[in-house]
Coordinates of C-alpha atoms and ligand atoms in Angstrom, one line a residue:
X1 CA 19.5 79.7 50.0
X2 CA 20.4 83.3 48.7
X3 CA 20.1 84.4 45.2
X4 CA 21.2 88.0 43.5
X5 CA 18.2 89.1 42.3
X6 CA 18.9 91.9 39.4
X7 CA 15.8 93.6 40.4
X8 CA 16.6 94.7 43.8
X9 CA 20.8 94.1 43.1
X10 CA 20.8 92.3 46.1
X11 CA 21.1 89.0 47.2
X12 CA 17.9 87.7 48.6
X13 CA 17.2 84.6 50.4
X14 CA 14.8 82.2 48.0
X15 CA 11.3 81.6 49.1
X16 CA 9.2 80.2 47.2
X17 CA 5.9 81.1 45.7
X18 CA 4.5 77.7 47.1
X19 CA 5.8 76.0 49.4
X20 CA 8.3 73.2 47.7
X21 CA 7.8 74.4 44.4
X22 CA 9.8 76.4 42.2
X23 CA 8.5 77.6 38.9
X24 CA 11.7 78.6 36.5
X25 CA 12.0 80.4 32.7
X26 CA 14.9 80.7 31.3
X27 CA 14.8 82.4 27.6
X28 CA 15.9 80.1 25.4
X29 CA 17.6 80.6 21.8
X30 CA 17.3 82.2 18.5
X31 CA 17.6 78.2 16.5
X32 CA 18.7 79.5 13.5
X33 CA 22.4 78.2 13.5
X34 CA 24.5 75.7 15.7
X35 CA 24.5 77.5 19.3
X36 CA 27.9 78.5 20.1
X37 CA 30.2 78.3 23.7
X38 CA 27.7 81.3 24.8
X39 CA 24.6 80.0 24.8
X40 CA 25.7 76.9 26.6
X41 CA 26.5 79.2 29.2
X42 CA 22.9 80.2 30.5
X43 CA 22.1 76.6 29.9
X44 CA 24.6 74.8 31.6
X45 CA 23.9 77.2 34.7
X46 CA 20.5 77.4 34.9
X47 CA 20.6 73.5 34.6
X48 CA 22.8 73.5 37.8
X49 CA 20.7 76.0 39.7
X50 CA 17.6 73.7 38.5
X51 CA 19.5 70.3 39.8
X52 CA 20.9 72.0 43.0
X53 CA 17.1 72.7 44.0
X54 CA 16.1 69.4 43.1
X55 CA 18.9 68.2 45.4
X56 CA 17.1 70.2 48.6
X57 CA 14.1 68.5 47.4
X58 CA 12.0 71.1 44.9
X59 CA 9.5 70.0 42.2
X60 CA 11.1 72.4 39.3
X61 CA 8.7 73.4 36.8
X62 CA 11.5 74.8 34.1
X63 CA 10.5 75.9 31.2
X64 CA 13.0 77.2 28.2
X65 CA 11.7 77.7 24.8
X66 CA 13.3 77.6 21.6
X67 CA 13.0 81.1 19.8
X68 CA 11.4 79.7 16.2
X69 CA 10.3 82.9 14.3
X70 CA 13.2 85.3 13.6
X71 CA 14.8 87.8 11.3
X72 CA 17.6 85.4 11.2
X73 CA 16.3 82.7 10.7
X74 CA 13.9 83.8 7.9
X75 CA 17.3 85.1 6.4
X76 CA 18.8 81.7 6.9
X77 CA 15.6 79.9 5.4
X78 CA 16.4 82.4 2.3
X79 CA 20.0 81.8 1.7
X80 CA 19.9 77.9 1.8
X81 CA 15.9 78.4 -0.4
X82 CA 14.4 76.1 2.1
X83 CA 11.8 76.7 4.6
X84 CA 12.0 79.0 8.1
X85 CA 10.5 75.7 9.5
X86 CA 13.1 73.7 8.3
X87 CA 16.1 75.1 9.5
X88 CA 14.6 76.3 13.1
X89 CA 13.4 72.0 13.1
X90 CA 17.1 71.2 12.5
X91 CA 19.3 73.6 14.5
X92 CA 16.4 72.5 17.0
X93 CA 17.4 69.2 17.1
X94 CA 21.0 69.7 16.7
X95 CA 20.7 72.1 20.1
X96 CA 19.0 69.3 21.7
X97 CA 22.4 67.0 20.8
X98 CA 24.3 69.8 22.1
X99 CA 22.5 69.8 25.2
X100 CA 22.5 66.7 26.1
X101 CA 26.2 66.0 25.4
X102 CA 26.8 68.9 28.0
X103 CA 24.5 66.6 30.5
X104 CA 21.8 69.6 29.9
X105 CA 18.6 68.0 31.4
X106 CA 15.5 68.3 29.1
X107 CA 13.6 71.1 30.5
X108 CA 10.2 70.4 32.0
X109 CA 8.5 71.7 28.7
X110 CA 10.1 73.2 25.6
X111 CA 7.5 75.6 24.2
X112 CA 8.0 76.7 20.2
X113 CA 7.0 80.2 19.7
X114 CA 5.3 79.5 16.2
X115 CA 2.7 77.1 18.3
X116 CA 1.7 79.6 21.0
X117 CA 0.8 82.0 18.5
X118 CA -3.1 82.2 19.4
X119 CA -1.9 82.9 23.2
X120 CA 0.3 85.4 21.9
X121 CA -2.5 87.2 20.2
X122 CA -4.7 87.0 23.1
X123 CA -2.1 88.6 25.3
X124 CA -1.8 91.8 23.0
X125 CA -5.4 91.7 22.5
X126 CA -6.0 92.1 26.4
X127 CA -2.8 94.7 26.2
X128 CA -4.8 96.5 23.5
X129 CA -8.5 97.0 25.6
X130 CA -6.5 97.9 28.7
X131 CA -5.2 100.6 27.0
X132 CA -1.5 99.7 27.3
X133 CA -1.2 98.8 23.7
X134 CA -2.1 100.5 20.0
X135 CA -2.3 99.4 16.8
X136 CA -0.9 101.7 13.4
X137 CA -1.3 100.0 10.0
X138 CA -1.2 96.6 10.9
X139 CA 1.9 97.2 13.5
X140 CA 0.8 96.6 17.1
X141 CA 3.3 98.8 19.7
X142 CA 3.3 98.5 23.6
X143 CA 3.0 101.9 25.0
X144 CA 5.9 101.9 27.4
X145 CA 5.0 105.4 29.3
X146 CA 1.8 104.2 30.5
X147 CA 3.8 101.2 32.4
X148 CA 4.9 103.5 35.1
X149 CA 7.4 100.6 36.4
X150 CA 9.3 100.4 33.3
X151 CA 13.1 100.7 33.4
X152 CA 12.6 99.0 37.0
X153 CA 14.7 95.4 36.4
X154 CA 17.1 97.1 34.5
X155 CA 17.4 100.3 36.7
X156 CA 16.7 103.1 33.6
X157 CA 15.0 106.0 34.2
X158 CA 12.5 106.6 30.9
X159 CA 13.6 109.9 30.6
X160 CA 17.1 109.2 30.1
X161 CA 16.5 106.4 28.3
X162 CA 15.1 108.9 25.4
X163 CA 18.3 111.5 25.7
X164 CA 20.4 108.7 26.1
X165 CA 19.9 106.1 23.2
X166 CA 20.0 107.9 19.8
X167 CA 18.9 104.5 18.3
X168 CA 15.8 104.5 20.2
X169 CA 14.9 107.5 18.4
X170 CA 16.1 106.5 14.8
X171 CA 14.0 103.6 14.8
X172 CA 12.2 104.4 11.2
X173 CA 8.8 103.8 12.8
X174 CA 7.5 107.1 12.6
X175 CA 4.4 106.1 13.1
X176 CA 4.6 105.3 16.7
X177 CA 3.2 107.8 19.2
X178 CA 6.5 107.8 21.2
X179 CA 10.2 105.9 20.8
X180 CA 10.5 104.2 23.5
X181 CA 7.0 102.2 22.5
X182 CA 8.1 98.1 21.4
X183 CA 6.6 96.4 18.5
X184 CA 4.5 93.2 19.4
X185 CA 2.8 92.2 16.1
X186 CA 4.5 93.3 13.2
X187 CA 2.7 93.0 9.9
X188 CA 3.5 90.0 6.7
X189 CA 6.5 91.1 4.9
X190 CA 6.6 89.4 1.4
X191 CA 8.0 85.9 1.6
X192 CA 8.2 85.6 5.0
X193 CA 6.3 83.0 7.3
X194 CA 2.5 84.9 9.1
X195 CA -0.3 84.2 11.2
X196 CA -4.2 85.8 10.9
X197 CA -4.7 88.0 13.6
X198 CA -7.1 90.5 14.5
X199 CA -4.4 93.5 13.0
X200 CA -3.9 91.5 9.6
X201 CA -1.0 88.9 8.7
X202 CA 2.0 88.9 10.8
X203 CA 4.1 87.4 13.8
X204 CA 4.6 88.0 16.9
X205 CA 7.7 90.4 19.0
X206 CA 10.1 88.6 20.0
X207 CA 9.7 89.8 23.6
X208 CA 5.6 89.0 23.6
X209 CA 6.7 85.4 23.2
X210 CA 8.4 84.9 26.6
X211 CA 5.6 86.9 28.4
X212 CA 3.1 83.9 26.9
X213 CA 5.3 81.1 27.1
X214 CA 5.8 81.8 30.9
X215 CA 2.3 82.8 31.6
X216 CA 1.0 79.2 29.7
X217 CA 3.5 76.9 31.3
X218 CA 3.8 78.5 34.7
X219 CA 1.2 80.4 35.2
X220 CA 0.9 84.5 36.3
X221 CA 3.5 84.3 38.8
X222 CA 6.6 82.4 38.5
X223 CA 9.8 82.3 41.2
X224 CA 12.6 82.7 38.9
X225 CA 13.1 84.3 35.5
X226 CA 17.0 83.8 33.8
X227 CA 18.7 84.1 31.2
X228 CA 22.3 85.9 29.9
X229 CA 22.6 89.5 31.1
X230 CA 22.5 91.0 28.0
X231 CA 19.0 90.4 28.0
X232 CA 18.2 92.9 31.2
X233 CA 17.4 95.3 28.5
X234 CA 15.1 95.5 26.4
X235 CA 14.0 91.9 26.6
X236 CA 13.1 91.1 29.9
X237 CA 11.9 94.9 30.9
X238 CA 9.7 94.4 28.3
X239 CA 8.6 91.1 29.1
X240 CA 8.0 92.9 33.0
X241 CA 6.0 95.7 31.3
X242 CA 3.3 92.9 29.0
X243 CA 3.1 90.5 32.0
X244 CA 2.6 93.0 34.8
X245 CA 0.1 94.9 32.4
X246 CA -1.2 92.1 31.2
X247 CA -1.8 89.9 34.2
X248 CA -2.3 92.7 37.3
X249 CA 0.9 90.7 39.1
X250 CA 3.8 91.2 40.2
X251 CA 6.0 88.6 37.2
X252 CA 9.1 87.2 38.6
X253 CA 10.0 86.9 42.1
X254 CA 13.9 86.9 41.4
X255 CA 15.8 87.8 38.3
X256 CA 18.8 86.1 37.4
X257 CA 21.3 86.8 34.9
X258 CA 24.7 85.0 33.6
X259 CA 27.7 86.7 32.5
X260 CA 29.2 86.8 29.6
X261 CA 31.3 84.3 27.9
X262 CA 34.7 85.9 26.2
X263 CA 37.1 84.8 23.9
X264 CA 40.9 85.9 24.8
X265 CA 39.7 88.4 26.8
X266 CA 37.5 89.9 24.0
X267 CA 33.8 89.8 23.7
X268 CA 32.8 86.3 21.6
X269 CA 30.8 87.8 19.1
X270 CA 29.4 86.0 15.8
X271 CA 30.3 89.9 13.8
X272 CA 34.2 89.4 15.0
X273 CA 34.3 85.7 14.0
X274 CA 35.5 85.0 17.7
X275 CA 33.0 82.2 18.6
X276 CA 33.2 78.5 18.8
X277 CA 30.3 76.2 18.5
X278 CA 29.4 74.0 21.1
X279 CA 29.7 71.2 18.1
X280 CA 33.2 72.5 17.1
X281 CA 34.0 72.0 20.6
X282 CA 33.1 68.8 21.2
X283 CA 35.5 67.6 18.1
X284 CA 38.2 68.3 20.4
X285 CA 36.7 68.3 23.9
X286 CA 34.4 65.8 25.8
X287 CA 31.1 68.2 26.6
X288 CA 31.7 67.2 30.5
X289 CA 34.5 69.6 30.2
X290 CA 32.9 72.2 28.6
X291 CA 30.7 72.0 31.8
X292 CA 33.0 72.0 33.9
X293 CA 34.8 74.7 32.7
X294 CA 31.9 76.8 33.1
X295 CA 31.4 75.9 36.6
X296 CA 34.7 77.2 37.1
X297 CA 33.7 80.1 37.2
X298 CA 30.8 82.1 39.3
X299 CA 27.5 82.4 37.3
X300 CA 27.4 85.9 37.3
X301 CA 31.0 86.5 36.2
X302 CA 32.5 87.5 33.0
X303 CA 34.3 84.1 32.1
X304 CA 37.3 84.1 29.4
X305 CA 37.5 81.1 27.0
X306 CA 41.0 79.8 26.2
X307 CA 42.7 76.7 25.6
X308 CA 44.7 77.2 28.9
X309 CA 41.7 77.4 30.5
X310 CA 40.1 74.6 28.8
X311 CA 43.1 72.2 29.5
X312 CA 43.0 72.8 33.0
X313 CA 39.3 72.1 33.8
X314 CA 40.1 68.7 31.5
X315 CA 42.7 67.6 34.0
X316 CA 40.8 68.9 36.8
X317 CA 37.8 66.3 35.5
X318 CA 40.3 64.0 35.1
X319 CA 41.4 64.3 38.6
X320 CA 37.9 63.4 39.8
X321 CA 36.8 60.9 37.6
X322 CA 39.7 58.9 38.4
X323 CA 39.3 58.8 42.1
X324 CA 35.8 57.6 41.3
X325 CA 37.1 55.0 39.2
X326 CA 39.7 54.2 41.4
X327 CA 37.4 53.7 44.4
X328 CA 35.1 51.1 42.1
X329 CA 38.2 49.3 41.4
X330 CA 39.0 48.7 45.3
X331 CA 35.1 48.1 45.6
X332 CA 35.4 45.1 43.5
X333 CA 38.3 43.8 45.2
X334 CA 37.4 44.2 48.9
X335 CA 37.5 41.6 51.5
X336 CA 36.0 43.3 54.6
X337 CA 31.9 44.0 54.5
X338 CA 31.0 46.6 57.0
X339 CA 33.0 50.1 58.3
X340 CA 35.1 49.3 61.6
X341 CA 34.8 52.4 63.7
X342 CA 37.3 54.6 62.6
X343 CA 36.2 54.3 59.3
X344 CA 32.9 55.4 60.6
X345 CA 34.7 58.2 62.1
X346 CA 36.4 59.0 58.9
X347 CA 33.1 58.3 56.9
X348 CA 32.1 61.1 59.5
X349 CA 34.4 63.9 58.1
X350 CA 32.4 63.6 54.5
X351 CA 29.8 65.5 56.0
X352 CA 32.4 68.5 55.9
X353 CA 32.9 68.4 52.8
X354 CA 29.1 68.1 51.9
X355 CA 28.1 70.9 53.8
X356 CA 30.8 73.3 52.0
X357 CA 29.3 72.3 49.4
X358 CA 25.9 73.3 49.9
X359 CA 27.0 76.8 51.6
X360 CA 29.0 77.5 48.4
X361 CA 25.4 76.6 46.5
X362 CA 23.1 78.0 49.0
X363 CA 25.8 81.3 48.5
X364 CA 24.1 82.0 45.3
X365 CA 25.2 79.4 43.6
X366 CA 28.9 79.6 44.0
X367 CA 29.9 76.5 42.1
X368 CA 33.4 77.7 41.9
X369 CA 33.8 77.1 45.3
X370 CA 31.7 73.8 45.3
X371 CA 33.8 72.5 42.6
X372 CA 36.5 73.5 45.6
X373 CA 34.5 71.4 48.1
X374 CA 34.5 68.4 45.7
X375 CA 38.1 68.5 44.9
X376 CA 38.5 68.3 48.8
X377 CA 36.7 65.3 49.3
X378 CA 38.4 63.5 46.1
X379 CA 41.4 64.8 48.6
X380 CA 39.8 63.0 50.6
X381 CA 39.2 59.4 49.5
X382 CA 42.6 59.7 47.8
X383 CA 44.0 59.2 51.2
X384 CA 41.6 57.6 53.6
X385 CA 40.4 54.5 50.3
X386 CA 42.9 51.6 49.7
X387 CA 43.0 47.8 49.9
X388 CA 41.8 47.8 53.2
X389 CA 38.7 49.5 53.3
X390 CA 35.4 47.7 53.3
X391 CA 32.9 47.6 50.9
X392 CA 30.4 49.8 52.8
X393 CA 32.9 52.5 53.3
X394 CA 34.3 52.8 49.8
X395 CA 30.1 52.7 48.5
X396 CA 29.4 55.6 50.9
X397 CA 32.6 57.7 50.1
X398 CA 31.6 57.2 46.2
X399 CA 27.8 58.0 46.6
X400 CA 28.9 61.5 48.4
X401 CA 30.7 62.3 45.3
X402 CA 28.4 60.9 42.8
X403 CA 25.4 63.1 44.7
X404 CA 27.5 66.3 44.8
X405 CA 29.0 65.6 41.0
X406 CA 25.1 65.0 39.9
X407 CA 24.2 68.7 41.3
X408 CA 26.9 69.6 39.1
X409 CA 25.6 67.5 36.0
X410 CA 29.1 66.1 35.7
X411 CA 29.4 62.5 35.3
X412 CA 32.3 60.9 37.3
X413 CA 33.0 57.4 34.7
X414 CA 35.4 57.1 32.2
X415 CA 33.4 56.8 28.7
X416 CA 34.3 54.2 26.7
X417 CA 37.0 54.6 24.2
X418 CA 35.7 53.7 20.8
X419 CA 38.0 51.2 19.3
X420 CA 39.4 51.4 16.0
X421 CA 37.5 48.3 14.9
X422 CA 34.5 50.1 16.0
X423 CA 35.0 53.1 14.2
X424 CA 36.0 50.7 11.1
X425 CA 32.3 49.9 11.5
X426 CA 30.8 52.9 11.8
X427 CA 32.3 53.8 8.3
X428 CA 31.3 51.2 6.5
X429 CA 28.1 51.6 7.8
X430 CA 28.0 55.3 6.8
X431 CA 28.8 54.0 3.3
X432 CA 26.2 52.2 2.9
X433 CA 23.6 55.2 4.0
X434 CA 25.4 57.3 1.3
X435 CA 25.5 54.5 -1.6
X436 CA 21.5 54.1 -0.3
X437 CA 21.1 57.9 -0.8
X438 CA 20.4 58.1 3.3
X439 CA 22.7 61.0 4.1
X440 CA 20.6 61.7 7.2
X441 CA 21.6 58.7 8.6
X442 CA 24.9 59.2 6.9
X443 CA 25.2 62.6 8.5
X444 CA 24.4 61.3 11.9
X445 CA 27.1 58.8 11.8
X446 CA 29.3 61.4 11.2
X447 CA 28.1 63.6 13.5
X448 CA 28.3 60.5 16.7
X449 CA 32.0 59.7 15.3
X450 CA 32.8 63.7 16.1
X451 CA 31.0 64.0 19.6
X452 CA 33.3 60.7 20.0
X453 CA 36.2 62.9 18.9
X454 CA 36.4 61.3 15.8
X455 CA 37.3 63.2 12.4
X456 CA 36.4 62.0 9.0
X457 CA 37.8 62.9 5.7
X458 CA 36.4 62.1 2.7
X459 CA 39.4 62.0 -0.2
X460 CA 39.7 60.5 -3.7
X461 CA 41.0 57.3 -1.8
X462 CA 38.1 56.5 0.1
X463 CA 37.5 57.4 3.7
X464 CA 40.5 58.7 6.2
X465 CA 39.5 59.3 9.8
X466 CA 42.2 60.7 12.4
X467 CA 41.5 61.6 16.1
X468 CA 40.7 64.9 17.4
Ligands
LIG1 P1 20.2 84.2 21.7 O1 20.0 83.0 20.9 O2 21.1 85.3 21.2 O3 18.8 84.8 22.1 O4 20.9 83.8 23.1 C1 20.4 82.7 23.9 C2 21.0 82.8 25.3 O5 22.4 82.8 25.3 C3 20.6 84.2 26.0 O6 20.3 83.9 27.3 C4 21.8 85.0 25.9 O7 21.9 86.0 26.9 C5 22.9 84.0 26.0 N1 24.2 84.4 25.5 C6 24.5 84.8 24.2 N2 25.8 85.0 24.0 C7 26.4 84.8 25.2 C8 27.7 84.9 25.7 N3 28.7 85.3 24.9 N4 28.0 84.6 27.0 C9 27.0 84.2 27.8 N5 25.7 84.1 27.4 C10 25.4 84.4 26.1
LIG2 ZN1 12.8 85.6 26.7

């Protein structure tokens, strides 16, 4: 199996650091809002990469963490006059929703910055007596020149780095001995959430965070380190420069980065108002094509969100969850047990399909053209399935696609609809949680009506729900 590694900007066949083992971080996000249509992007395929390896038979070790001490979200926690820890808890739990109603497995462990903050602290400490670290005023810095591999992931040269980026200079921290150095404890501001650490009240850098997380969950060495590309630089060139320092090793094996996700051919961007959430979507969309849209596409290409687009992959899901259905509907009704021989022949020819499949995967996961290979074989049972077949030949033409689909995280049955006496229920039910003062529960209702593509309204007449 080859992967691009960004380091070497090559593709690289995968070996592992142990043998059947792969230990994965991806960086995870900033919870201070619903995530939008970008951030599922690294998650829905990371989570593919992490199922296609399970697939060849790889323990995965994948760790993602949830980003819970931020500038936003401290200016969040400040607007609404709650808690930091209250809104990262929620927009934790409503990414969690998300993730799951884009089939986004639960990764192996979920780490929360604000509880690894004694690791964290250690980590600089050992940064600080090996000399590659400095504290000013309560503000500890990395010093970057003294990591003579920095700039090596992202392919900078230090030097040009300081001509080239004006804001690196501009930075209003005088104090530090040179610009390019990165904070990685920055002192209490009024008002905002701190630890005790050896340099006085603070937090932790945001880049310090990964570097522990990793190191606690993985270990020193890990295979594969991901995330969207945007974070080539600074973030994970600084996480290179505080593990390597830190730990004497090299960090990552491969380095693996998505593209980004546009919006009518424009960069989706919370500033320009261009983005969707991933909660706004599912009003109108079932997640599953969401995730399939994405797999459209190659990982590592700049992918354009539009309704077009999004229409397409819905009938394209469509296309293959029907031939599942349909071949579970002749299941039920067949008369004939076992596969004569030329359906063994033709159960045969699957195995084409399956291994186009895996070459698109094992060709750095090309799951544009393994969704190809999967359309083939629904091609496939289209034509060769019908009133005739036996029962063993339409369960092995099915399992093929429900194992390939699986790699993909899709889910080839037809959910439910929810029937208007059901949503009648659901209502009333809400009521009651809001007359009872329970708008959690409320709000939850409402929230399992809308990822069922359900809208409600409240009006001066009661309740009005339409669908989406
Ligand atoms: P953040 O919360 O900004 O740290 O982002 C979480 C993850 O989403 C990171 O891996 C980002 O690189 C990724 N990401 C953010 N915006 C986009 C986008 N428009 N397209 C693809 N990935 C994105
Ligand atoms: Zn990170």
């Amino acid at each position: 199996m080859k992967l691009y590694n960004t380091m070497s900007k090559k593709k690289e066949e995968f070996v592992p650091l142990e043998k059947g083992r792969v230990k994965m971080y991806v960086c995870g996000p900033t919870v201070y809002n619903f995530i939008h249509i970008g951030n599922a992007r690294p998650m829905i395929v990371f989570d593919t990469a992490r199922r296609y390896f399970e697939y060849k038979g790889y323990d995965v070790n994948f760790v993602s963490n949830f980003t819970d001490v931020d500038d936003k979200i401290i200016k969040k926690a400040i607007e609404e006059g709650v808690t930091a820890d209250e809104i990262s808890k929620r927009y934790i739990e409503e990414c969690k929703k998300d993730m799951e109603g884009m089939n986004v497995k639960p990764a192996t462990t979920h780490p929360l910055a604000t509880e690894e903050i004694g690791g964290m602290i250690e980590l600089i400490q050992t940064l600080i007596d090996k000399g590659f670290a400095y504290e000013k005023n309560g503000t500890v810095y990395y010093r970057t020149r003294k990591f003579e591999d920095y700039g090596k992931l992202s392919h900078k040269n230090l030097d040009d780095l300081r001509s080239g980026n004006r804001s690196l200079l501009v930075t209003g921290e005088d104090e530090k001995e040179d610009p390019l150095d990165f904070v990685l404890w920055k002192p209490k501001k009024e008002g905002e959430p701190a630890w005790e650490s050896p340099w006085g009240e603070g937090r932790p850098g945001w880049h310090i965070e990964c570097s522990e997380m990793s190191k606690k969950y993985l270990g020193e060495q890990i295979d594969i380190h991901a995330g969207g590309e945007d974070l080539i630089f600074p973030h994970h060139e600084n996480e290179i420069a505080q593990s390597e320092a830190a730990n004497g090793k090299e960090f990552a094996k491969y380095w693996l980065h998505n593209g980004f996700l546009n919006i009518d051919n424009r960069k989706m961007s919370k500033s320009l108002g261009n983005f969707f959430t991933v909660r706004e979507i599912s009003g109108k969309y079932d997640l599953q094509v969401l995730r399939f849209f994405m797999l459209s596409a190659h990982y590592r290409s700049p992918l354009n969100f539009s309704a077009e687009l999004m229409e397409a992959a819905k009938s394209g899901l469509d296309r293959i969850v029907t031939a599942a259905e349909n071949l579970r509907f002749l299941l039920k009704n067949a008369q004939a047990e076992d596969m004569n021989e030329s359906e063994k022949d033709a159960f045969a020819k699957t195995r084409e399909y399956v291994e186009n499949f895996e070459k698109a995967m094992d060709d750095d996961l090309n799951t544009a053209d393994a969704v190809a290979a999967v359309f083939e074989l629904v091609k496939y049972a289209n034509t060769t399935a019908d009133g005739e077949s036996s029962r063993e030949y339409l369960q092995g033409i099915l399992d093929v696609l429900v194992k390939l689909t699986d790699v993909l995280g899709i889910i080839v049955e037809k959910k439910e609809e929810l029937l208007d006496a059901d949503i009648e229920a659901l209502i009333a039910e809400r009521q009651a949680a809001r007359k009872e003062k329970n708008f959690a529960k409320a709000d939850e209702i409402r929230n399992e009506l809308l990822e069922r593509g359900i809208i409600l309204k409240d009006t001066r007449e009661g309740v009005q729900w339409k669908r989406a």
